[in-house]
Coordinates of C-alpha atoms and ligand atoms in Angstrom, one line a residue:
M1416 CA 0.0 0.0 0.0
S1417 CA 1.5 3.4 -0.9
L1418 CA 1.4 6.5 1.3
Q1419 CA -0.7 8.2 -1.4
E1420 CA -3.3 5.6 -1.3
F1421 CA -3.3 5.7 2.4
S1422 CA -3.8 9.4 2.8
G1423 CA -7.1 9.6 1.0
G1424 CA -10.6 9.7 2.2
D1425 CA -10.5 10.4 5.9
D1426 CA -12.4 13.5 6.7
R1427 CA -13.2 12.9 10.4
V1428 CA -12.3 15.5 12.9
H1429 CA -9.6 14.3 15.3
I1430 CA -8.5 15.9 18.5
A1431 CA -5.0 15.1 19.5
G1432 CA -4.9 13.3 22.9
S1433 CA -8.7 12.6 22.8
T1434 CA -10.2 9.2 22.8
T1435 CA -13.5 9.0 21.1
N1436 CA -13.9 5.4 20.0
G1437 CA -13.5 6.0 16.3
F1438 CA -15.8 3.1 15.5
D1439 CA -17.9 3.5 12.3
P1440 CA -20.9 1.1 12.5
K1441 CA -21.5 1.4 8.8
T1442 CA -18.1 -0.1 7.8
G1443 CA -17.3 -1.9 11.0
I1444 CA -13.9 -0.1 11.1
Y1445 CA -12.2 1.4 14.1
H1446 CA -10.2 4.5 13.3
S1447 CA -7.5 5.9 15.5
P1448 CA -8.9 8.6 17.8
L1449 CA -5.5 10.4 17.6
N1450 CA -3.9 12.4 14.8
L1451 CA -0.4 13.5 14.1
G1452 CA -1.4 17.2 13.8
P1453 CA 0.2 19.6 11.4
R1454 CA 3.8 19.3 12.6
Y1455 CA 4.2 15.6 12.0
K1456 CA 2.8 14.7 8.5
I1457 CA 4.2 11.5 7.1
P1458 CA 6.3 12.7 4.2
A1459 CA 4.7 11.9 0.8
K1460 CA 7.9 12.6 -1.1
H1461 CA 8.7 9.5 -3.1
N1462 CA 12.5 9.9 -3.3
L1463 CA 13.2 9.5 0.4
D1464 CA 14.9 6.8 2.4
T1465 CA 14.8 6.0 6.1
A1466 CA 18.3 7.1 6.8
T1467 CA 18.0 10.5 5.0
F1468 CA 14.7 11.0 6.9
V1469 CA 16.3 10.3 10.3
L1470 CA 19.5 12.2 9.7
S1471 CA 17.6 15.3 8.5
Q1472 CA 16.0 15.5 12.0
L1473 CA 19.1 15.1 14.2
P1474 CA 19.8 18.0 16.6
P1475 CA 21.3 21.1 14.8
H1476 CA 25.1 21.3 14.4
H1477 CA 25.8 23.5 17.4
E1478 CA 23.9 21.1 19.7
A1479 CA 25.1 17.9 18.0
E1480 CA 28.7 18.5 19.1
S1481 CA 27.9 18.1 22.7
R1482 CA 24.5 16.3 22.8
V1483 CA 25.0 12.6 23.7
A1484 CA 23.1 10.1 21.6
L1485 CA 24.4 6.9 23.2
I1486 CA 26.3 5.8 26.3
D1487 CA 27.7 2.3 26.8
S1488 CA 26.5 1.2 30.3
A1489 CA 29.6 -1.1 30.7
T1490 CA 32.4 1.2 29.6
N1491 CA 30.8 4.6 29.9
E1492 CA 31.9 5.4 26.3
R1493 CA 29.8 8.1 24.8
V1494 CA 28.7 8.9 21.2
T1495 CA 27.6 12.5 20.5
Y1496 CA 25.1 13.2 17.7
E1497 CA 27.9 14.7 15.7
Q1498 CA 30.0 11.6 16.0
L1499 CA 27.0 9.4 15.1
L1500 CA 26.3 11.4 12.0
H1501 CA 30.0 11.3 10.9
S1502 CA 30.2 7.5 11.5
I1503 CA 27.1 6.8 9.5
H1504 CA 28.3 8.8 6.5
A1505 CA 31.8 7.4 6.7
L1506 CA 30.6 3.8 7.0
A1507 CA 28.1 4.3 4.1
S1508 CA 31.0 5.6 2.1
G1509 CA 33.2 2.6 3.0
L1510 CA 30.5 0.1 2.3
Y1511 CA 29.9 1.7 -1.0
Q1512 CA 33.4 2.4 -2.2
A1513 CA 35.5 -0.4 -0.6
L1514 CA 33.0 -3.2 -0.6
G1515 CA 30.8 -2.3 -3.6
V1516 CA 27.6 -2.6 -1.6
R1517 CA 24.8 -1.2 -3.8
K1518 CA 21.0 -0.5 -3.7
G1519 CA 19.1 -3.8 -3.3
D1520 CA 22.0 -5.8 -1.8
V1521 CA 21.1 -7.6 1.4
V1522 CA 23.4 -7.1 4.4
F1523 CA 23.1 -9.6 7.2
L1524 CA 23.9 -8.1 10.7
L1525 CA 24.7 -10.6 13.5
S1526 CA 25.6 -8.8 16.7
P1527 CA 24.2 -8.1 20.1
N1528 CA 23.4 -4.5 20.9
S1529 CA 26.4 -2.2 20.7
L1530 CA 27.2 1.5 20.2
L1531 CA 27.9 0.7 16.5
Y1532 CA 24.6 -1.1 15.9
P1533 CA 22.6 2.0 15.0
T1534 CA 25.4 3.3 12.8
I1535 CA 25.5 0.1 10.9
C1536 CA 21.7 0.1 10.4
L1537 CA 21.6 3.7 9.2
A1538 CA 24.7 3.4 7.0
V1539 CA 23.2 0.2 5.3
L1540 CA 19.8 1.9 4.7
S1541 CA 21.4 5.2 3.5
I1542 CA 22.9 3.4 0.5
G1543 CA 19.7 1.6 -0.3
A1544 CA 21.0 -1.8 0.8
I1545 CA 18.6 -4.1 2.6
L1546 CA 19.2 -4.9 6.3
T1547 CA 18.5 -8.3 7.7
T1548 CA 19.2 -8.9 11.4
A1549 CA 19.3 -12.0 13.6
N1550 CA 19.6 -13.0 17.2
P1551 CA 23.3 -13.7 17.9
I1552 CA 22.3 -16.7 20.0
N1553 CA 20.8 -18.4 17.0
T1554 CA 22.5 -21.6 16.0
E1555 CA 24.7 -22.1 12.9
S1556 CA 22.0 -23.9 11.1
E1557 CA 19.3 -21.2 11.9
I1558 CA 21.7 -18.5 10.7
G1559 CA 22.6 -20.5 7.5
K1560 CA 18.9 -20.8 6.7
Q1561 CA 18.4 -17.0 7.1
V1562 CA 21.4 -16.2 5.0
R1563 CA 20.1 -18.3 2.2
D1564 CA 16.5 -17.2 2.5
S1565 CA 17.4 -13.5 2.5
G1566 CA 20.0 -13.8 -0.3
A1567 CA 22.6 -11.9 1.8
K1568 CA 25.6 -10.6 -0.2
L1569 CA 27.6 -9.4 2.8
A1570 CA 27.5 -10.1 6.5
I1571 CA 28.6 -8.0 9.4
S1572 CA 29.3 -10.0 12.5
S1573 CA 30.5 -9.5 16.1
P1574 CA 33.8 -11.5 16.5
E1575 CA 32.2 -14.0 18.8
E1576 CA 29.6 -15.1 16.2
L1577 CA 31.8 -15.2 13.1
H1578 CA 32.2 -19.0 13.2
K1579 CA 28.5 -19.4 12.6
L1580 CA 28.8 -17.4 9.3
V1581 CA 31.9 -19.1 7.9
P1582 CA 30.1 -22.1 6.6
T1583 CA 27.7 -19.9 4.6
G1584 CA 30.6 -18.6 2.4
V1585 CA 29.2 -15.1 2.6
P1586 CA 31.9 -12.4 2.8
T1587 CA 31.9 -11.1 6.3
I1588 CA 33.4 -8.1 8.1
L1589 CA 33.6 -7.8 11.8
T1590 CA 32.1 -5.1 14.0
S1591 CA 35.3 -4.8 16.0
R1592 CA 38.8 -6.4 16.2
P1593 CA 38.7 -9.7 18.2
L1594 CA 41.1 -10.1 21.1
S1595 CA 42.8 -12.9 19.1
G1596 CA 44.1 -10.3 16.7
D1597 CA 42.4 -11.8 13.6
D1598 CA 43.2 -9.3 10.7
S1599 CA 39.7 -9.4 9.0
L1600 CA 38.3 -6.0 7.9
T1601 CA 36.3 -4.3 10.7
I1602 CA 33.5 -1.7 10.7
E1603 CA 35.8 0.5 12.8
Q1604 CA 38.4 0.4 10.1
L1605 CA 35.9 1.4 7.5
I1606 CA 34.7 4.3 9.6
E1607 CA 38.2 5.5 10.2
G1608 CA 39.4 5.0 6.6
Y1609 CA 36.7 6.7 4.6
D1610 CA 35.7 10.3 4.4
P1611 CA 31.9 10.7 4.2
I1612 CA 30.7 11.3 0.7
P1613 CA 27.3 12.9 0.3
T1614 CA 24.8 10.1 -0.2
E1615 CA 23.3 12.1 -3.1
L1616 CA 26.5 11.4 -5.1
M1617 CA 25.8 7.6 -4.9
Q1618 CA 24.0 6.2 -7.9
A1619 CA 20.5 4.6 -7.6
R1620 CA 19.1 6.2 -4.5
P1621 CA 16.5 4.3 -2.6
T1622 CA 12.9 5.5 -2.6
Q1623 CA 10.1 5.0 -0.2
S1624 CA 8.7 2.0 -2.0
D1625 CA 12.0 0.1 -1.9
T1626 CA 12.6 -2.6 0.6
A1627 CA 14.6 -1.4 3.7
A1628 CA 14.7 -4.5 5.9
I1629 CA 13.8 -8.1 6.1
L1630 CA 13.1 -9.1 9.7
Y1631 CA 12.5 -12.7 10.6
S1632 CA 9.2 -13.4 12.4
S1633 CA 7.3 -16.6 12.9
G1634 CA 4.2 -15.0 11.6
T1635 CA 0.8 -16.6 12.1
T1636 CA 1.9 -20.1 11.0
G1637 CA 4.8 -22.4 10.6
T1638 CA 8.5 -21.6 10.6
S1639 CA 10.5 -18.4 10.4
K1640 CA 9.5 -16.0 7.6
G1641 CA 11.1 -12.8 6.3
V1642 CA 8.9 -9.8 6.9
V1643 CA 9.6 -7.4 4.1
L1644 CA 9.5 -3.8 5.3
T1645 CA 9.9 -0.8 3.1
H1646 CA 11.4 2.7 3.7
A1647 CA 7.8 4.0 3.6
N1648 CA 7.0 1.6 6.5
F1649 CA 9.9 2.8 8.6
I1650 CA 9.4 6.5 7.7
A1651 CA 5.8 6.2 8.9
I1652 CA 6.6 4.4 12.2
I1653 CA 9.5 6.8 12.9
T1654 CA 7.2 9.8 12.3
M1655 CA 4.7 8.3 14.8
L1656 CA 7.5 7.7 17.3
R1657 CA 8.8 11.3 17.0
W1658 CA 5.2 12.5 17.6
T1659 CA 4.8 10.2 20.6
V1660 CA 8.0 11.6 22.2
D1661 CA 6.5 15.1 21.9
E1662 CA 3.0 14.0 23.1
T1663 CA 4.4 12.3 26.1
S1664 CA 7.0 15.1 26.8
A1665 CA 9.9 12.6 26.6
Q1666 CA 12.4 14.8 24.8
D1667 CA 14.7 15.1 27.8
D1668 CA 14.3 11.6 29.0
V1669 CA 17.3 9.3 29.4
F1670 CA 16.3 6.0 27.8
L1671 CA 17.6 2.6 28.7
C1672 CA 18.1 0.0 25.9
F1673 CA 18.4 -3.7 26.7
I1674 CA 15.7 -4.8 24.3
P1675 CA 17.5 -6.3 21.3
M1676 CA 17.9 -4.1 18.2
F1677 CA 17.7 -7.2 16.0
H1678 CA 13.9 -7.1 16.6
I1679 CA 11.5 -4.5 15.4
Y1680 CA 10.8 -3.2 18.9
G1681 CA 14.4 -2.4 19.6
L1682 CA 15.2 -1.4 16.0
A1683 CA 12.4 1.1 15.6
F1684 CA 13.2 2.8 19.0
F1685 CA 16.9 2.6 19.5
G1686 CA 18.4 1.5 16.1
L1687 CA 16.6 4.2 14.1
G1688 CA 13.8 6.3 15.5
L1689 CA 14.7 7.9 18.8
F1690 CA 17.6 9.9 17.2
C1691 CA 15.0 12.1 15.5
A1692 CA 14.0 13.3 19.0
G1693 CA 17.5 14.1 20.1
T1694 CA 17.2 11.9 23.2
T1695 CA 20.0 10.1 25.1
T1696 CA 20.1 6.3 25.3
V1697 CA 22.1 4.2 27.8
L1698 CA 22.9 1.0 26.1
M1699 CA 23.4 -2.5 27.6
Q1700 CA 25.1 -5.0 25.4
R1701 CA 23.6 -7.9 27.3
F1702 CA 20.8 -7.9 29.8
E1703 CA 21.6 -8.7 33.4
F1704 CA 19.2 -7.7 36.1
N1705 CA 21.6 -6.1 38.6
T1706 CA 23.5 -4.4 35.9
M1707 CA 20.2 -2.8 34.8
L1708 CA 19.6 -1.5 38.3
D1709 CA 23.1 0.0 38.5
A1710 CA 22.7 1.6 35.1
I1711 CA 19.4 3.2 36.1
K1712 CA 21.0 4.7 39.2
T1713 CA 24.3 5.8 37.6
H1714 CA 22.8 7.4 34.5
K1715 CA 19.6 8.6 36.1
V1716 CA 17.5 6.7 33.6
S1717 CA 14.0 7.9 33.3
N1718 CA 12.4 5.9 30.4
I1719 CA 12.5 2.2 29.7
P1720 CA 10.8 0.4 26.8
A1721 CA 10.7 -3.0 28.4
V1722 CA 9.2 -6.5 28.2
P1723 CA 7.0 -8.4 30.7
P1724 CA 9.8 -10.6 32.3
V1725 CA 11.8 -7.5 33.2
I1726 CA 8.7 -5.8 34.7
L1727 CA 8.1 -9.0 36.7
G1728 CA 11.7 -8.9 37.9
L1729 CA 11.3 -5.2 39.0
V1730 CA 8.2 -6.1 41.0
K1731 CA 9.7 -9.2 42.6
Y1732 CA 13.3 -8.2 43.3
A1733 CA 13.9 -4.5 42.8
S1734 CA 11.7 -3.4 45.6
K1735 CA 13.6 -5.6 48.0
A1736 CA 17.1 -4.8 46.7
A1737 CA 18.9 -1.8 47.9
C1738 CA 18.6 0.1 44.7
D1739 CA 17.7 3.7 43.7
L1740 CA 15.0 3.9 41.0
S1741 CA 14.0 7.4 41.9
S1742 CA 15.0 8.7 38.4
L1743 CA 12.5 6.4 36.6
R1744 CA 9.5 8.2 35.1
R1745 CA 8.1 5.8 32.7
V1746 CA 8.3 2.1 31.8
S1747 CA 6.5 0.7 28.8
S1748 CA 5.9 -2.9 27.9
G1749 CA 5.6 -4.7 24.6
A1750 CA 6.3 -8.0 22.8
A1751 CA 4.3 -10.3 25.1
P1752 CA 1.1 -10.1 27.2
L1753 CA 1.3 -8.2 30.5
S1754 CA -1.3 -9.2 33.1
K1755 CA -3.5 -6.7 34.9
E1756 CA -2.3 -8.1 38.2
L1757 CA 1.3 -7.4 37.3
I1758 CA 0.5 -3.9 36.1
D1759 CA -1.4 -3.1 39.3
E1760 CA 1.4 -4.5 41.5
F1761 CA 4.0 -2.5 39.6
R1762 CA 2.0 0.7 40.1
E1763 CA 1.6 -0.1 43.8
R1764 CA 5.4 -0.6 44.3
F1765 CA 6.6 2.2 42.1
P1766 CA 3.9 4.8 42.4
W1767 CA 6.1 7.5 40.8
V1768 CA 6.6 5.5 37.6
E1769 CA 4.1 5.6 34.7
M1770 CA 3.4 2.1 33.4
R1771 CA 2.4 2.0 29.7
P1772 CA 1.6 -1.3 28.0
G1773 CA 1.6 -1.3 24.2
Y1774 CA 1.1 -3.7 21.4
G1775 CA 2.8 -4.2 18.1
L1776 CA 4.1 -6.7 15.6
T1777 CA 7.1 -7.1 13.3
E1778 CA 4.5 -7.2 10.5
S1779 CA 3.3 -3.7 11.6
C1780 CA 6.9 -2.4 11.8
G1781 CA 6.5 -2.0 15.5
A1782 CA 4.0 -0.3 17.7
A1783 CA 0.3 -0.2 16.7
T1784 CA -1.2 1.1 20.0
I1785 CA -0.3 3.6 22.6
F1786 CA -1.3 5.3 25.8
I1787 CA -0.9 9.1 25.5
S1788 CA -1.6 9.8 29.2
D1789 CA -1.0 8.1 32.5
K1790 CA -4.6 8.9 33.5
Q1791 CA -5.9 6.9 30.6
A1792 CA -3.4 4.0 31.3
K1793 CA -4.6 3.8 34.9
A1794 CA -8.3 4.0 34.0
H1795 CA -7.9 1.1 31.4
S1796 CA -5.5 -1.1 33.2
A1797 CA -5.9 -4.3 31.2
S1798 CA -5.8 -2.5 27.9
C1799 CA -2.7 -1.8 25.7
G1800 CA -4.0 1.6 24.6
V1801 CA -5.6 3.1 21.5
L1802 CA -4.6 2.8 17.9
L1803 CA -1.7 5.0 16.8
P1804 CA -2.5 7.9 14.4
G1805 CA -3.0 6.6 10.9
F1806 CA -4.1 3.1 12.0
S1807 CA -7.4 1.5 11.3
A1808 CA -8.6 -1.8 12.7
K1809 CA -11.4 -4.4 12.5
I1810 CA -12.4 -7.0 14.9
V1811 CA -13.4 -9.9 12.8
D1812 CA -15.6 -12.8 13.9
I1813 CA -13.6 -15.9 13.5
E1814 CA -16.5 -18.0 12.3
T1815 CA -18.5 -15.6 10.2
G1816 CA -15.9 -13.0 9.1
E1817 CA -18.3 -10.2 10.2
A1818 CA -16.7 -7.0 11.5
L1819 CA -17.7 -6.6 15.2
P1820 CA -18.7 -3.6 17.4
P1821 CA -17.1 -2.6 20.7
Y1822 CA -16.9 -5.4 23.4
K1823 CA -17.2 -8.2 20.9
E1824 CA -14.2 -10.5 20.6
G1825 CA -12.7 -11.5 17.3
E1826 CA -9.4 -11.4 15.3
L1827 CA -7.7 -8.1 15.2
W1828 CA -7.0 -6.8 11.7
L1829 CA -4.9 -3.8 11.1
K1830 CA -4.3 -1.3 8.3
S1831 CA -1.8 1.5 8.3
P1832 CA 1.2 2.9 6.3
T1833 CA 3.4 0.7 8.5
I1834 CA 2.1 -2.7 7.4
M1835 CA 4.7 -5.0 5.8
Q1836 CA 4.7 -5.6 2.1
E1837 CA 4.9 -9.4 2.2
Y1838 CA 6.6 -12.4 3.6
L1839 CA 9.7 -12.9 1.4
G1840 CA 9.2 -15.4 -1.3
N1841 CA 6.2 -16.9 0.4
V1842 CA 3.0 -16.0 -1.5
E1843 CA 0.9 -18.5 0.3
S1844 CA 1.6 -17.0 3.8
T1845 CA 1.4 -13.5 2.5
L1846 CA -2.1 -14.2 1.0
A1847 CA -3.1 -15.9 4.3
T1848 CA -2.0 -12.9 6.3
I1849 CA -2.8 -9.8 4.2
D1850 CA -6.2 -9.6 2.5
S1851 CA -6.8 -8.0 -0.9
N1852 CA -7.8 -4.7 0.8
G1853 CA -4.5 -4.5 2.7
W1854 CA -5.8 -5.7 6.1
L1855 CA -3.2 -7.5 8.2
K1856 CA -4.7 -10.4 10.1
T1857 CA -2.8 -10.3 13.3
G1858 CA -3.8 -13.7 14.7
D1859 CA -4.6 -12.1 18.0
L1860 CA -8.0 -12.4 19.7
C1861 CA -9.0 -8.9 20.8
Y1862 CA -11.8 -6.5 21.5
F1863 CA -12.2 -2.7 21.7
D1864 CA -14.2 -1.0 24.5
E1865 CA -16.6 1.9 23.7
E1866 CA -13.8 4.4 24.0
G1867 CA -11.5 2.8 21.5
F1868 CA -9.1 1.1 24.0
L1869 CA -7.8 -2.3 22.7
F1870 CA -7.8 -5.4 24.9
I1871 CA -5.8 -8.5 23.9
V1872 CA -7.7 -11.7 25.0
D1873 CA -5.6 -14.6 23.5
R1874 CA -3.5 -15.6 20.6
I1875 CA -5.3 -17.4 17.8
K1876 CA -2.0 -18.1 16.0
E1877 CA -0.1 -20.9 17.5
L1878 CA 3.0 -19.1 18.5
I1879 CA 4.7 -19.5 21.9
K1880 CA 6.1 -16.4 23.5
H1881 CA 9.2 -17.0 25.6
N1882 CA 10.7 -13.9 27.2
G1883 CA 9.0 -11.9 24.4
Y1884 CA 10.7 -14.0 21.7
Q1885 CA 8.5 -16.0 19.2
V1886 CA 8.8 -19.7 19.1
A1887 CA 7.0 -21.6 16.4
P1888 CA 5.7 -25.0 17.5
A1889 CA 5.9 -26.3 13.9
E1890 CA 9.7 -25.7 13.8
L1891 CA 10.3 -27.7 17.0
E1892 CA 7.9 -30.4 15.8
A1893 CA 9.9 -30.8 12.6
I1894 CA 13.1 -31.2 14.7
L1895 CA 11.5 -33.7 17.0
L1896 CA 10.2 -35.8 14.1
S1897 CA 13.8 -36.1 12.7
H1898 CA 14.7 -38.2 15.8
P1899 CA 14.7 -41.9 14.9
Q1900 CA 13.0 -42.9 18.1
I1901 CA 10.1 -40.4 17.8
L1902 CA 7.0 -41.4 15.9
D1903 CA 5.0 -38.3 16.3
A1904 CA 5.2 -35.1 18.3
A1905 CA 3.4 -31.8 19.1
V1906 CA 4.6 -28.7 20.9
I1907 CA 2.3 -26.5 23.0
P1908 CA 2.8 -23.4 25.2
V1909 CA 2.8 -23.9 29.0
E1910 CA 2.4 -20.8 31.2
D1911 CA 5.5 -19.8 33.2
E1912 CA 5.7 -17.0 35.7
E1913 CA 9.1 -15.8 34.7
A1914 CA 9.3 -16.4 31.0
G1915 CA 5.6 -15.9 30.1
Q1916 CA 5.5 -19.3 28.3
I1917 CA 7.7 -22.3 27.8
P1918 CA 7.6 -24.8 24.9
M1919 CA 6.4 -28.3 26.0
A1920 CA 6.5 -31.3 23.8
Y1921 CA 4.1 -34.3 23.7
V1922 CA 6.0 -37.1 22.1
V1923 CA 5.0 -40.5 20.8
R1924 CA 7.9 -42.9 21.2
A1925 CA 8.7 -45.4 18.4
A1926 CA 8.9 -49.2 19.2
S1927 CA 10.8 -49.6 22.5
P1928 CA 8.7 -47.7 25.0
D1929 CA 11.4 -47.1 27.5
G1930 CA 14.1 -46.2 25.1
L1931 CA 13.8 -42.4 25.1
T1932 CA 13.9 -40.2 28.2
E1933 CA 12.6 -36.7 28.7
D1934 CA 16.2 -35.4 29.1
Q1935 CA 17.3 -37.0 25.9
V1936 CA 14.5 -35.3 24.0
I1937 CA 15.3 -31.9 25.6
Q1938 CA 19.0 -32.3 24.7
F1939 CA 18.3 -33.4 21.2
V1940 CA 16.3 -30.2 20.5
A1941 CA 18.6 -28.0 22.5
G1942 CA 21.5 -29.0 20.2
Q1943 CA 19.8 -27.5 17.2
V1944 CA 18.0 -24.3 18.3
A1945 CA 18.7 -21.0 20.0
P1946 CA 18.3 -21.3 23.8
Y1947 CA 15.0 -19.4 23.8
K1948 CA 13.5 -22.0 21.6
K1949 CA 14.5 -25.0 23.7
V1950 CA 11.8 -27.6 24.6
R1951 CA 11.7 -27.3 28.4
R1952 CA 9.3 -30.1 29.3
V1953 CA 8.3 -33.4 27.7
D1954 CA 5.5 -35.8 28.2
F1955 CA 5.1 -39.1 26.5
I1956 CA 1.7 -40.0 25.0
S1957 CA 0.3 -42.8 22.9
A1958 CA -1.1 -40.7 20.1
I1959 CA -1.1 -37.0 19.1
P1960 CA -4.7 -35.8 18.6
R1961 CA -5.2 -34.7 15.0
S1962 CA -8.1 -33.5 12.9
P1963 CA -9.4 -35.6 9.9
A1964 CA -7.1 -33.4 7.7
S1965 CA -4.2 -34.5 10.0
K1966 CA -3.8 -31.0 11.6
I1967 CA -2.5 -31.2 15.1
L1968 CA -5.2 -30.3 17.6
R1969 CA -3.0 -28.3 20.0
K1970 CA -5.9 -27.0 21.9
E1971 CA -6.8 -30.5 23.1
L1972 CA -3.2 -31.0 24.3
V1973 CA -3.4 -27.6 26.1
I1974 CA -6.6 -28.8 27.9
L1975 CA -4.9 -32.1 28.7
Q1976 CA -1.8 -30.3 30.1
N1977 CA -4.0 -28.0 32.2
K1978 CA -5.8 -31.0 33.7
Q1979 CA -2.5 -32.7 34.5
Q1980 CA -1.3 -29.6 36.2
T1981 CA -4.4 -29.3 38.3
V1982 CA -4.1 -33.0 39.3
S1983 CA -0.5 -32.6 40.3
R1984 CA -1.3 -29.6 42.4
L1985 CA -4.0 -31.5 44.4
Ligands
LIG610 C1 15.8 -9.0 28.4 C2 15.1 -10.4 28.2 C3 13.7 -10.4 28.6 C4 15.8 -11.4 29.0 O1 17.2 -11.5 28.7 P1 18.0 -12.8 29.2 O2 17.7 -13.1 30.6 O3 19.5 -12.5 28.8 O4 17.5 -13.9 28.3 P2 17.6 -14.2 26.7 O5 16.2 -14.5 26.2 O6 18.3 -13.1 26.0 O7 18.4 -15.5 26.7 C5 17.7 -16.8 26.7 C6 18.7 -17.9 26.8 O8 19.9 -17.6 26.0 C7 21.1 -17.7 26.7 N1 22.0 -16.8 26.2 C8 22.0 -15.4 26.3 N2 23.0 -14.9 25.7 C9 23.8 -15.9 25.2 C10 24.9 -16.0 24.4 N3 25.6 -14.9 24.0 N4 25.4 -17.2 24.0 C11 24.7 -18.3 24.4 N5 23.6 -18.3 25.1 C12 23.1 -17.1 25.5 C13 20.7 -17.5 28.1 O9 21.6 -18.1 29.0 C14 19.3 -18.1 28.2 O10 19.4 -19.5 28.2 P3 18.4 -20.4 29.1 O11 18.9 -20.2 30.5 O12 18.5 -21.8 28.6 O13 17.0 -19.8 28.9 C15 15.3 -10.8 26.7 O14 14.8 -12.1 26.6 C16 14.6 -9.9 25.7 O15 15.2 -8.9 25.4 N6 13.4 -10.2 25.3 C17 12.7 -9.4 24.4 C18 12.6 -9.9 23.0 C19 12.0 -8.8 22.2 O16 12.3 -7.6 22.2 N7 11.0 -9.2 21.4 C20 10.4 -8.2 20.5 C21 9.8 -8.8 19.3 S1 9.1 -7.6 18.3 C22 7.6 -7.1 19.0 O17 7.0 -8.0 19.6 C23 7.2 -5.7 19.0 C24 6.3 -5.3 19.9 C25 6.1 -3.9 20.2 C26 5.2 -3.6 21.1 C27 4.9 -2.3 21.6 C28 5.6 -1.3 20.9 O18 5.4 0.0 21.4 C29 6.5 -1.6 19.9 C30 6.7 -2.9 19.5

């Protein structure tokens, strides 16, 4: 969907910050009750890329010299806005001139969060190359699959993960020099060795309709899929983020980043978008609870985009630990469900901190809902806010396909200029996820109240959410079935207080009934997947329930599991 198509036809009167429900009973469509106002129009100019858009909004030169964009929480190293701008241009020039990276080439980035991460993202985007990112804890075979699927021409890797890229044969440069003294080319060398050349001098500039990134998500079905996001998608979400910072008076906040920038949540905030607002971010390379508490105190952190396990940790441990969280002003939450009980407990323990749950997907290029005021967030405690400006939604009856009014539960469908183009090379999944009118079927069971606040009830799609990361049961089942002693298998989510959910496998053993133990099954899967995807419990069963069409009836196994848990508690 182009921006031009999107901008037509909406003549309703919006009041910024208000929450009329925006529901049109004639069409069954919910419109955002918010608008961007005259200052923050999503740019319609076709010849515009994400990096140029972001860099045009950095603080002015006289401020950029001293204004700090990033601080490494471990080393206290700082990057000013001026240094950031210089590094991005120098790296873009190095990638273009020394390595011949051109518009449309896919660059695979494999690294934990680092001060250089945003520079790499913005440099890649500025020359029209396509960014694809991955979790550095993914296994060699998961990484190999993504390299092949995305068609990566070049990889950029942290030294620790290089060995996983070697078998792919893709030329790789390192983010920094390894301690071993390996003499591979590094990003640091490119930044030091190349003078910025104005991006306008480069041939074939990217436009809004070009692909900017391919981020891997499990989508509503099956295994990992490449979510194709355009520059138009990023420019739209960054415009909304910039607007959000103003609306919530967060310009002078000190942000803490531990959410990974290889996912859309971290990428949109910390890899790209927040620089437009001139804010300062304290960056943690790896998450560790006590290090986080120290960083909050040392750097007087005021704003944390977080995920539910971290909020649970704050509630359970921080209030008992001798730590100073007085600088905190706001904690938001995304990526996985946050219970009303936990939200209420958080507010009780940290009454000076605003708690703002949100909702978003990789397929919507990040956030789709927001709370503009704390008053609203408190009054609608189990909700994740109202639609962001420019978003429309439908609640669709799962049986009849009918668009439903407030308080009726159905599948949430979204439309906005941030919605992905497609799943890379997967027409079937794209057609199953985006309908012919551009509606994205989220796979989440939701309802709106009469004021336009969204409530997530359950997941229709069969994804497991472990620590805010997606785990696709089908991927684990395929691995289980490759074991010679496993006849059949199904994987379901089991609720877990700390991680949200853990993957549990039901396994039908082949021939010798005592041959295979729970631990052997767990180890077999653990050897092939990233740690967050590990099967953490196994139960043996005589047959997996399947529909006549042979589809696994996971709901039946979930009911069985719940019953077993109740029995074991008695
Ligand atoms: C901070 C968390 C919650 C916890 O970190 P952790 O404790 O280090 O755990 P990890 O999950 O990183 O690591 C899991 C496992 O990997 C292991 N590990 C760790 N680093 C290593 C290593 N380098 N080598 C090898 N093993 C290792 C680690 O030991 C552990 O192993 P195990 O004990 O077996 O579970 C971390 O899980 C985390 O950042 N989760 C968030 C994921 C996330 O951002 N998802 C977003 C998806 S996008 C989305 O949904 C968008 C929504 C959105 C919503 C609203 C909005 O407004 C906008 C957007």
